[in-house]
Short mmCIF file of C-alpha atoms in Angstrom, two decimals:
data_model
loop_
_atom_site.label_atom_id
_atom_site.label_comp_id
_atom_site.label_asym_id
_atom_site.label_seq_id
_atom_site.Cartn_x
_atom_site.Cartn_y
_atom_site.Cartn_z
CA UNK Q 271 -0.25 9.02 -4.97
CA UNK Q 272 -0.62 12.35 -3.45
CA UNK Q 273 -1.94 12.97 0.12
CA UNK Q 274 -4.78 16.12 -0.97
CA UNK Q 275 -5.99 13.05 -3.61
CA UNK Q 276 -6.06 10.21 -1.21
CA UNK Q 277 -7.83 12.01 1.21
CA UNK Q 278 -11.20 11.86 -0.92
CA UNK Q 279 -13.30 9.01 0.66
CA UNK Q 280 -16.11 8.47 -1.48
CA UNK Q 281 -19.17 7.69 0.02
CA UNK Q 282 -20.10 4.24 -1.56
CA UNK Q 283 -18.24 2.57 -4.47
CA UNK Q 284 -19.07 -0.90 -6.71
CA UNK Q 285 -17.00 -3.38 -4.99
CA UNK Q 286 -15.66 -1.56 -1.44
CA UNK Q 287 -16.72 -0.35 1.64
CA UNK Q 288 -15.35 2.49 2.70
CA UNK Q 289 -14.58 3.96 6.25
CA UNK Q 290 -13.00 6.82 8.21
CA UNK Q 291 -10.46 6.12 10.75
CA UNK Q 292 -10.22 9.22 13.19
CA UNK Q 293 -6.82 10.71 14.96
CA UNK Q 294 -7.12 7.91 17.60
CA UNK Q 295 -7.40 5.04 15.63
CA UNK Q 296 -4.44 6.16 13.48
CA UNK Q 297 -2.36 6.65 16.30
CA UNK Q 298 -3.42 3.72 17.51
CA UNK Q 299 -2.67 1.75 14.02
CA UNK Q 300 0.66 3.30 13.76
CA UNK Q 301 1.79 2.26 17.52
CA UNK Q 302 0.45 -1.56 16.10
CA UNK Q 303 2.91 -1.03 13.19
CA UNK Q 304 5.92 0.26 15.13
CA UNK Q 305 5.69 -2.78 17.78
CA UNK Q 306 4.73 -0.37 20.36
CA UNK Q 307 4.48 -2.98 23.94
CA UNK Q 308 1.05 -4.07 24.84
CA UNK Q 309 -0.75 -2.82 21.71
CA UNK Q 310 -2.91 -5.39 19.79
CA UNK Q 311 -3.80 -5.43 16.75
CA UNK Q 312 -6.75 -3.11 15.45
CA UNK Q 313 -9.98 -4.60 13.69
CA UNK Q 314 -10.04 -5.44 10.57
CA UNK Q 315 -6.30 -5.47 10.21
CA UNK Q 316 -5.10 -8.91 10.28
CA UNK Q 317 -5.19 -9.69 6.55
CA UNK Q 318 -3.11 -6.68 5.97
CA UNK Q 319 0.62 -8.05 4.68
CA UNK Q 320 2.48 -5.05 3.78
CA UNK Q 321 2.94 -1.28 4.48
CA UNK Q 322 4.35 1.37 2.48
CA UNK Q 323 4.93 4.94 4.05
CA UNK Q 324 6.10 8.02 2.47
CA UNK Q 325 7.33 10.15 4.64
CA UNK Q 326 9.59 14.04 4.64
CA UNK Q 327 12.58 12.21 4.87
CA UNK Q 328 11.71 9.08 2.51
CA UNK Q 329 10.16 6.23 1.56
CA UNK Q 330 10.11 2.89 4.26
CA UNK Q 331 8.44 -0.85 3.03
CA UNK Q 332 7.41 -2.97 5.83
CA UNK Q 333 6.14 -6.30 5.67
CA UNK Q 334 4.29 -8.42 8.25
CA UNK Q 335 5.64 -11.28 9.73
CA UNK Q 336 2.84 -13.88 10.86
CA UNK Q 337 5.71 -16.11 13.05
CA UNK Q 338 6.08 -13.35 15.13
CA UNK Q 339 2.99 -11.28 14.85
CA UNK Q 340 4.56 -8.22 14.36
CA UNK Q 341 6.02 -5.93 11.32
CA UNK Q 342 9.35 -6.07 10.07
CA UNK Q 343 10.44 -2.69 8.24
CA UNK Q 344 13.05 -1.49 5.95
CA UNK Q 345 14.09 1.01 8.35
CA UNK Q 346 15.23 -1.70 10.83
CA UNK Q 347 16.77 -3.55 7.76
CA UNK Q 348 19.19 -0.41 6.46
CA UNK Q 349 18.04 2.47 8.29
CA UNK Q 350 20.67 4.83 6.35
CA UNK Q 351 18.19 4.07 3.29
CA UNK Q 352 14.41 3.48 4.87
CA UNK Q 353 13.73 6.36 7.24
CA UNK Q 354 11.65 5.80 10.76
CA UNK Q 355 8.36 5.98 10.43
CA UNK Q 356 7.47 8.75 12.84
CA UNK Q 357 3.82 10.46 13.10
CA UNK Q 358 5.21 14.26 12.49
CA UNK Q 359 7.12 12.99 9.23
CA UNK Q 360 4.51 11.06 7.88
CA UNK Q 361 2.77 12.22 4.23
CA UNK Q 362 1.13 9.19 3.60
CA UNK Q 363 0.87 5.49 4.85
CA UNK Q 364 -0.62 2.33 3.39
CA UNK Q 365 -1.26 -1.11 5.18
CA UNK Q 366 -2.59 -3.09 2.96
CA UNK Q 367 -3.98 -6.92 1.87
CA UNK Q 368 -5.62 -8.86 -0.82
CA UNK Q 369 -8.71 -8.01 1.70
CA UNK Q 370 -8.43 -4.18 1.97
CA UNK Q 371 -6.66 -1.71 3.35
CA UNK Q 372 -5.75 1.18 5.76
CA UNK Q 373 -4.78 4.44 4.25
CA UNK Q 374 -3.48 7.16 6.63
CA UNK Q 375 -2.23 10.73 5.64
CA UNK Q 376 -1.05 13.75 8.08
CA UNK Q 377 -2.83 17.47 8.08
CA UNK Q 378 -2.66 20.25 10.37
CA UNK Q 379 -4.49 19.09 12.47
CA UNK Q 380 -3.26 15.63 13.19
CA UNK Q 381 -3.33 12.21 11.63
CA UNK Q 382 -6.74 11.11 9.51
CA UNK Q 383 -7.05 7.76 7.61
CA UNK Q 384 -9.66 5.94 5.82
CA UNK Q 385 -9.87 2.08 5.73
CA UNK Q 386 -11.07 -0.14 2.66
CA UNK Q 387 -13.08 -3.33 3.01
CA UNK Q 388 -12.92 -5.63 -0.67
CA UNK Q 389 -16.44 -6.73 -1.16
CA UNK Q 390 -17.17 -10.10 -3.23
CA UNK Q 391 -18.41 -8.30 -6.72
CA UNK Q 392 -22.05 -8.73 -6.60
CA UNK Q 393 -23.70 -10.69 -9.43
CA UNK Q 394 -24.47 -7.39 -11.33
CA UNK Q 395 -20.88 -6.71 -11.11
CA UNK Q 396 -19.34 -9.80 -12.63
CA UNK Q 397 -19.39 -8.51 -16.50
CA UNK Q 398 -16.31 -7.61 -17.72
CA UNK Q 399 -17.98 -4.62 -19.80
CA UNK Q 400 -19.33 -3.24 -16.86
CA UNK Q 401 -17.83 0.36 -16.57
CA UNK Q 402 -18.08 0.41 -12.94
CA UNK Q 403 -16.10 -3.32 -11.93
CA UNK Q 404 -12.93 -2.69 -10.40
CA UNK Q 405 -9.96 -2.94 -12.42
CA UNK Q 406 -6.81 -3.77 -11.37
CA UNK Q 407 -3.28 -1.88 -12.95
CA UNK Q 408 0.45 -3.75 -12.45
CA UNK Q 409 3.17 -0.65 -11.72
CA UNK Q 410 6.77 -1.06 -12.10
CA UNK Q 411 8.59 -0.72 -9.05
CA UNK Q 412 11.81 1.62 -9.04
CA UNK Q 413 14.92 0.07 -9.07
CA UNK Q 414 17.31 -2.01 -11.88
CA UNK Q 415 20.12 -3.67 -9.45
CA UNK Q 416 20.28 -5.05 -5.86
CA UNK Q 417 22.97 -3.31 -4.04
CA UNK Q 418 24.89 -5.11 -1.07
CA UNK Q 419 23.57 -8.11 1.23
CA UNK Q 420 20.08 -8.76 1.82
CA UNK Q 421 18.46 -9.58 4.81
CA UNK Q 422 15.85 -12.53 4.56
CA UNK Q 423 12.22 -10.93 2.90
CA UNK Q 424 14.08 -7.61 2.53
CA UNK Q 425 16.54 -6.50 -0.96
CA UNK Q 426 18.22 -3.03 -0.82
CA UNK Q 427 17.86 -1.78 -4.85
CA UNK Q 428 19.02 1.32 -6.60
CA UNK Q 429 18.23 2.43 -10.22
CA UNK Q 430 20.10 4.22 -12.93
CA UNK Q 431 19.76 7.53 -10.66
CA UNK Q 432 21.24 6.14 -7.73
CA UNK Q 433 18.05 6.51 -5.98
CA UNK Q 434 17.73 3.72 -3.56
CA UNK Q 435 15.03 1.89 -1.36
CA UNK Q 436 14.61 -1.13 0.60
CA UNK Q 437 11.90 -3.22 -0.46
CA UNK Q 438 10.41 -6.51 1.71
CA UNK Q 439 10.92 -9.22 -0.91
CA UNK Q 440 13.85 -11.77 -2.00
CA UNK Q 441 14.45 -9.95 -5.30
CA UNK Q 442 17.30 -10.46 -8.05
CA UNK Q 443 18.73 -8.45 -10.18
CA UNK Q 444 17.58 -10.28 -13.07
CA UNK Q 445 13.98 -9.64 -11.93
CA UNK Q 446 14.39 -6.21 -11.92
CA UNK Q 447 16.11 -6.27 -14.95
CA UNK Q 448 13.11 -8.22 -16.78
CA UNK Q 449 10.93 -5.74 -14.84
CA UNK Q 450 8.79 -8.26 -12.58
CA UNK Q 451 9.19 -6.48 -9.86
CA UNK Q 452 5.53 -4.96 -9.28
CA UNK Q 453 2.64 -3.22 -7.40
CA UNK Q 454 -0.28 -4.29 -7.98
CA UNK Q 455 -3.38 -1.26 -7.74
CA UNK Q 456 -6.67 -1.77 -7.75
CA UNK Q 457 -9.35 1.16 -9.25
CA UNK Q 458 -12.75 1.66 -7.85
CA UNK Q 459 -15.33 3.72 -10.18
CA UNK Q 460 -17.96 5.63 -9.91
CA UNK Q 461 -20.63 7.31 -12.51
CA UNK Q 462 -21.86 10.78 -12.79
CA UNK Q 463 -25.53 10.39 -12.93
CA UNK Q 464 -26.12 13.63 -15.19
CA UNK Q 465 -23.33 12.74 -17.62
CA UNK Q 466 -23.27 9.08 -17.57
CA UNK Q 467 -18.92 10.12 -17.64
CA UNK Q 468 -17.18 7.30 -15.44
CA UNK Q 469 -13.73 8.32 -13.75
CA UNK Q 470 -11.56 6.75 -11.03
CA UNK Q 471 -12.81 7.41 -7.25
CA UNK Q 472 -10.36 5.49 -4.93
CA UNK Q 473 -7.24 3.42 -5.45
CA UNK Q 474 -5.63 0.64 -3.61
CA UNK Q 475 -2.74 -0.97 -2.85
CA UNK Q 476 -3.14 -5.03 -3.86
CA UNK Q 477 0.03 -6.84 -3.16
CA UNK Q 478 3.93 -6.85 -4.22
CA UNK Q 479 4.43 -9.03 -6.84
CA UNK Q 480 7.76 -10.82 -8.37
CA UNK Q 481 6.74 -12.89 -11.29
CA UNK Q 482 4.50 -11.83 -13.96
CA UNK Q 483 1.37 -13.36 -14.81
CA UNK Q 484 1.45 -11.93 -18.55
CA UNK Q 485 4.29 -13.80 -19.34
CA UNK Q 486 6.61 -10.39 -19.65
#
């Protein structure tokens, strides 16, 4: 997931809406994740269940917390592992849902962002041979052993590497192990009318998963 490829918001795709979110409205969607006093939550937000951000100095998980109505992040979990989140450090930043999501990315000229509305698949969109239904790709996360005590919703893991991250689910080592540990994508297509070639126009973020539905 690179920031130069995220930033391509295609214009209409089978299965999403698509929308950009200005300087102001990321600002504004970053002070909502950060707990920021007095800030409520922006439209078409409340679904969203976890963030992951990417930022100069690392990578931070967040999940939300519907008791409390606010995010809970890695970096307030083991901050010597999950950096801050902070608007100059930021390369990319997810919040995302089974509903959609909010992708934001930094340039030189400020914070721009792009939010995702799931659409019911139409009734010309139902076949499963239809090149152009979304299709949905499990991904592995990083990490084969927990490493110290966990907070509640949050396990610190490292992998063979030593590379480490913080992620915001009760996880075992024998998950990880057995590889059910996963994030789930979801690919939107589109067609080129000349060529009739179909390739990949925007990705999601779906959910974290812990248990396999293959059976694996």
């Amino acid at each position: 997931m690179t920031t130069s490829a995220s930033a391509t918001v295609a214009p209409s795709l089978a299965g999403c809406i698509i929308e950009p979110v200005d300087t102001e409205a990321c600002k504004h969607i970053l002070a909502w994740l950060l707990g920021k006093p007095d800030v409520q939550p922006p439209q078409d937000t409340v679904s969203f269940k976890w963030a992951l951000a990417h930022c100069d100095d690392g990578v931070t998980w967040g999940t939300f917390d519907t008791d409390l109505s606010s995010w809970r992040l890695g970096s307030e979990v083991v901050p010597d592992v999950s950096p801050p989140i902070r608007e100059q450090t930021i390369q990319e930043l997810r919040l995302f849902g089974e509903t959609g999501e909010v992708l934001i990315w930094r340039t030189e000229e400020g914070l721009r962002g792009r939010i995702l509305h799931e659409l019911i698949p139409p009734a010309d969109r139902t076949d499963e041979m239809d090149p152009l239904r979304p299709s949905d790709e499990a991904r592995i996360l990083r990490g084969d052993s927990v490493r110290g005590g966990s907070e509640p919703g949050f396990t610190r893991v490292v992998d063979r590497t030593g590379a480490e991250q913080v992620i915001p689910a009760d996880t075992t080592a024998e998950q990880l192990r057995k590889r059910r540990v996963r994030l789930q994508v979801r690919h939107y297509w589109e067609q080129d009318p000349e060529s009739g070639a179909v390739r990949i126009a925007a990705t999601r973020l779906l959910k974290l998963t812990t248990e396999c539905s293959d059976g694996n």
